[in-house]
Amino acid sequence: MKNTNALNSATYILAESSRLVREDFRRRAQHMSLTQPQWRTLLILSRAPGINQACLASHLEVSPVTVTQSVDRLVKAGLVLRERPENDRRSLNLFLTDSAQPLLAELNIIAEQTREAALAGFNAAERKQLELMLLRVKQNLSDSAAAMDAALQAVSEEKLA
């Protein structure tokens, strides 16, 4: 038997809403002949040009090997450029090419359509209030993760001492 309290909790609704937003976007973008990791990569690179592959893997919640394969295809398609920074020969920074711009413009239109579908019936004040509350949730989780990382680091240092 399902726990209805858990199914109605804010965190469950948030997670399920996130899944449905991604699914709506995927359906709207399916004609573009890009995989979900590929269009997500393009969107991330548009917001964070020069990000390295390890950081990209973290954003996409996949392994670095998976990112390498996806980026390889985007490089081959002429949509992404890899550059080695002078100060770190092991790292590769990623940038969009000019050829990616028309696709990115279409992805941004699709993203706006998905946002409008998700927020239909919300007035401007409600949208702003929701955004502020979600930013607080994000900050709470970021703070919690940082605290856990610090605690784990302290335990590791104690074991080494």
mmCIF file of C-alpha atoms in Angstrom:
data_model
loop_
_atom_site.group_PDB
_atom_site.id
_atom_site.type_symbol
_atom_site.label_atom_id
_atom_site.label_comp_id
_atom_site.label_asym_id
_atom_site.label_seq_id
_atom_site.Cartn_x
_atom_site.Cartn_y
_atom_site.Cartn_z
ATOM 1 C CA MET A 1 0.000 0.000 0.000
ATOM 2 C CA LYS A 2 1.342 3.412 -0.940
ATOM 3 C CA ASN A 3 1.957 6.008 1.707
ATOM 4 C CA THR A 4 -0.288 8.853 0.520
ATOM 5 C CA ASN A 5 1.456 11.329 2.836
ATOM 6 C CA ALA A 6 4.748 10.674 1.035
ATOM 7 C CA LEU A 7 3.054 10.962 -2.376
ATOM 8 C CA ASN A 8 1.614 14.350 -1.419
ATOM 9 C CA SER A 9 4.758 15.747 0.199
ATOM 10 C CA ALA A 10 6.322 18.868 -1.275
ATOM 11 C CA THR A 11 9.571 17.076 -2.130
ATOM 12 C CA TYR A 12 7.767 14.293 -3.991
ATOM 13 C CA ILE A 13 5.676 16.838 -5.903
ATOM 14 C CA LEU A 14 8.816 18.823 -6.705
ATOM 15 C CA ALA A 15 10.640 15.736 -8.003
ATOM 16 C CA GLU A 16 7.638 14.572 -10.032
ATOM 17 C CA SER A 17 7.113 18.077 -11.446
ATOM 18 C CA SER A 18 10.767 18.190 -12.481
ATOM 19 C CA ARG A 19 10.383 14.859 -14.276
ATOM 20 C CA LEU A 20 7.250 16.073 -16.062
ATOM 21 C CA VAL A 21 8.936 19.320 -17.136
ATOM 22 C CA ARG A 22 11.831 17.324 -18.655
ATOM 23 C CA GLU A 23 9.344 14.989 -20.362
ATOM 24 C CA ASP A 24 7.343 17.909 -21.800
ATOM 25 C CA PHE A 25 10.531 19.488 -23.121
ATOM 26 C CA ARG A 26 11.696 16.150 -24.586
ATOM 27 C CA ARG A 27 8.412 15.714 -26.469
ATOM 28 C CA ARG A 28 8.568 19.244 -27.852
ATOM 29 C CA ALA A 29 12.226 18.820 -28.916
ATOM 30 C CA GLN A 30 12.029 15.307 -30.379
ATOM 31 C CA HIS A 31 11.926 16.616 -33.968
ATOM 32 C CA MET A 32 15.406 18.117 -33.569
ATOM 33 C CA SER A 33 17.252 14.790 -33.875
ATOM 34 C CA LEU A 34 19.170 15.414 -30.654
ATOM 35 C CA THR A 35 19.252 13.075 -27.686
ATOM 36 C CA GLN A 36 18.204 14.436 -24.299
ATOM 37 C CA PRO A 37 21.832 14.501 -23.057
ATOM 38 C CA GLN A 38 22.852 16.369 -26.219
ATOM 39 C CA TRP A 39 20.269 19.134 -25.943
ATOM 40 C CA ARG A 40 20.855 19.383 -22.204
ATOM 41 C CA THR A 41 24.578 19.752 -22.947
ATOM 42 C CA LEU A 42 23.877 22.559 -25.415
ATOM 43 C CA LEU A 43 21.670 24.354 -22.893
ATOM 44 C CA ILE A 44 24.242 23.995 -20.105
ATOM 45 C CA LEU A 45 27.061 25.224 -22.357
ATOM 46 C CA SER A 46 24.972 28.240 -23.346
ATOM 47 C CA ARG A 47 24.717 29.162 -19.651
ATOM 48 C CA ALA A 48 28.256 28.151 -18.650
ATOM 49 C CA PRO A 49 30.639 28.509 -21.611
ATOM 50 C CA GLY A 50 34.033 26.989 -20.907
ATOM 51 C CA ILE A 51 32.760 24.437 -18.398
ATOM 52 C CA ASN A 52 34.936 21.334 -18.238
ATOM 53 C CA GLN A 53 33.703 17.825 -18.963
ATOM 54 C CA ALA A 54 33.823 16.689 -15.314
ATOM 55 C CA CYS A 55 31.617 19.589 -14.229
ATOM 56 C CA LEU A 56 29.293 18.954 -17.181
ATOM 57 C CA ALA A 57 28.992 15.293 -16.121
ATOM 58 C CA SER A 58 27.991 16.446 -12.647
ATOM 59 C CA HIS A 59 25.311 18.787 -14.044
ATOM 60 C CA LEU A 60 23.955 16.016 -16.266
ATOM 61 C CA GLU A 61 24.182 13.460 -13.438
ATOM 62 C CA VAL A 62 26.082 10.989 -15.620
ATOM 63 C CA SER A 63 29.561 9.511 -15.637
ATOM 64 C CA PRO A 64 32.459 11.354 -17.273
ATOM 65 C CA VAL A 65 32.704 8.542 -19.850
ATOM 66 C CA THR A 66 29.086 9.118 -20.887
ATOM 67 C CA VAL A 67 29.752 12.858 -21.255
ATOM 68 C CA THR A 68 32.827 12.180 -23.363
ATOM 69 C CA GLN A 69 30.815 10.046 -25.786
ATOM 70 C CA SER A 70 28.003 12.604 -26.034
ATOM 71 C CA VAL A 71 30.423 15.508 -26.466
ATOM 72 C CA ASP A 72 32.333 13.518 -29.110
ATOM 73 C CA ARG A 73 29.154 13.378 -31.197
ATOM 74 C CA LEU A 74 28.475 17.108 -30.702
ATOM 75 C CA VAL A 75 32.066 17.944 -31.694
ATOM 76 C CA LYS A 76 31.754 15.737 -34.787
ATOM 77 C CA ALA A 77 28.488 17.525 -35.667
ATOM 78 C CA GLY A 78 30.299 20.859 -35.408
ATOM 79 C CA LEU A 79 28.193 22.094 -32.479
ATOM 80 C CA VAL A 80 30.765 21.999 -29.663
ATOM 81 C CA LEU A 81 34.427 22.916 -29.493
ATOM 82 C CA ARG A 82 36.925 21.493 -26.982
ATOM 83 C CA GLU A 83 39.795 23.670 -25.808
ATOM 84 C CA ARG A 84 42.633 22.831 -23.448
ATOM 85 C CA PRO A 85 43.354 25.588 -20.945
ATOM 86 C CA GLU A 86 47.010 26.597 -20.759
ATOM 87 C CA ASN A 87 47.126 26.214 -16.976
ATOM 88 C CA ASP A 88 45.680 22.646 -16.863
ATOM 89 C CA ARG A 89 46.678 20.296 -19.674
ATOM 90 C CA ARG A 90 44.461 17.499 -18.294
ATOM 91 C CA SER A 91 41.222 19.456 -18.494
ATOM 92 C CA LEU A 92 39.082 20.220 -21.540
ATOM 93 C CA ASN A 93 36.842 23.261 -21.629
ATOM 94 C CA LEU A 94 33.731 23.160 -23.791
ATOM 95 C CA PHE A 95 32.232 25.917 -25.916
ATOM 96 C CA LEU A 96 29.373 26.154 -28.380
ATOM 97 C CA THR A 97 30.236 26.866 -31.997
ATOM 98 C CA ASP A 98 28.410 29.375 -34.160
ATOM 99 C CA SER A 99 26.693 26.398 -35.832
ATOM 100 C CA ALA A 100 24.968 25.589 -32.535
ATOM 101 C CA GLN A 101 23.270 28.986 -32.306
ATOM 102 C CA PRO A 102 20.212 28.190 -34.495
ATOM 103 C CA LEU A 103 19.602 24.981 -32.520
ATOM 104 C CA LEU A 104 20.045 26.846 -29.270
ATOM 105 C CA ALA A 105 17.551 29.494 -30.376
ATOM 106 C CA GLU A 106 15.005 26.766 -31.087
ATOM 107 C CA LEU A 107 15.757 25.026 -27.771
ATOM 108 C CA ASN A 108 15.155 28.321 -25.966
ATOM 109 C CA ILE A 109 11.778 28.709 -27.704
ATOM 110 C CA ILE A 110 10.867 25.170 -26.656
ATOM 111 C CA ALA A 111 12.018 25.905 -23.095
ATOM 112 C CA GLU A 112 9.743 28.974 -23.007
ATOM 113 C CA GLN A 113 6.816 26.864 -24.266
ATOM 114 C CA THR A 114 7.476 24.300 -21.535
ATOM 115 C CA ARG A 115 7.708 27.042 -18.885
ATOM 116 C CA GLU A 116 4.401 28.492 -20.041
ATOM 117 C CA ALA A 117 2.747 25.063 -19.977
ATOM 118 C CA ALA A 118 4.084 24.376 -16.478
ATOM 119 C CA LEU A 119 3.054 27.770 -15.106
ATOM 120 C CA ALA A 120 -0.279 28.147 -16.885
ATOM 121 C CA GLY A 121 -2.820 29.818 -14.632
ATOM 122 C CA PHE A 122 -0.203 31.443 -12.382
ATOM 123 C CA ASN A 123 -0.200 35.223 -12.341
ATOM 124 C CA ALA A 124 3.086 37.193 -12.263
ATOM 125 C CA ALA A 125 3.085 37.504 -8.464
ATOM 126 C CA GLU A 126 2.476 33.770 -7.993
ATOM 127 C CA ARG A 127 5.263 32.938 -10.464
ATOM 128 C CA LYS A 128 7.676 35.186 -8.564
ATOM 129 C CA GLN A 129 6.619 33.717 -5.222
ATOM 130 C CA LEU A 130 7.106 30.171 -6.536
ATOM 131 C CA GLU A 131 10.514 31.084 -7.933
ATOM 132 C CA LEU A 132 11.600 32.561 -4.586
ATOM 133 C CA MET A 133 10.397 29.493 -2.675
ATOM 134 C CA LEU A 134 12.177 27.141 -5.076
ATOM 135 C CA LEU A 135 15.367 29.184 -4.708
ATOM 136 C CA ARG A 136 15.079 28.685 -0.940
ATOM 137 C CA VAL A 137 14.671 24.915 -1.426
ATOM 138 C CA LYS A 138 17.738 24.910 -3.680
ATOM 139 C CA GLN A 139 19.757 26.929 -1.142
ATOM 140 C CA ASN A 140 18.674 24.662 1.714
ATOM 141 C CA LEU A 141 19.837 21.588 -0.194
ATOM 142 C CA SER A 142 23.097 23.266 -1.229
ATOM 143 C CA ASP A 143 23.786 24.241 2.386
ATOM 144 C CA SER A 144 22.938 20.734 3.568
ATOM 145 C CA ALA A 145 25.266 19.158 0.999
ATOM 146 C CA ALA A 146 28.085 21.517 1.971
ATOM 147 C CA ALA A 147 27.600 20.690 5.658
ATOM 148 C CA MET A 148 27.616 16.951 4.937
ATOM 149 C CA ASP A 149 30.753 17.290 2.794
ATOM 150 C CA ALA A 150 32.485 19.207 5.602
ATOM 151 C CA ALA A 151 31.478 16.590 8.163
ATOM 152 C CA LEU A 152 32.743 13.762 5.943
ATOM 153 C CA GLN A 153 35.999 15.623 5.379
ATOM 154 C CA ALA A 154 36.430 16.075 9.149
ATOM 155 C CA VAL A 155 35.845 12.354 9.765
ATOM 156 C CA SER A 156 38.351 11.446 7.030
ATOM 157 C CA GLU A 157 40.960 13.781 8.539
ATOM 158 C CA GLU A 158 40.402 12.267 12.000
ATOM 159 C CA LYS A 159 41.004 8.780 10.635
ATOM 160 C CA LEU A 160 44.237 9.915 8.984
ATOM 161 C CA ALA A 161 45.500 11.623 12.156
#
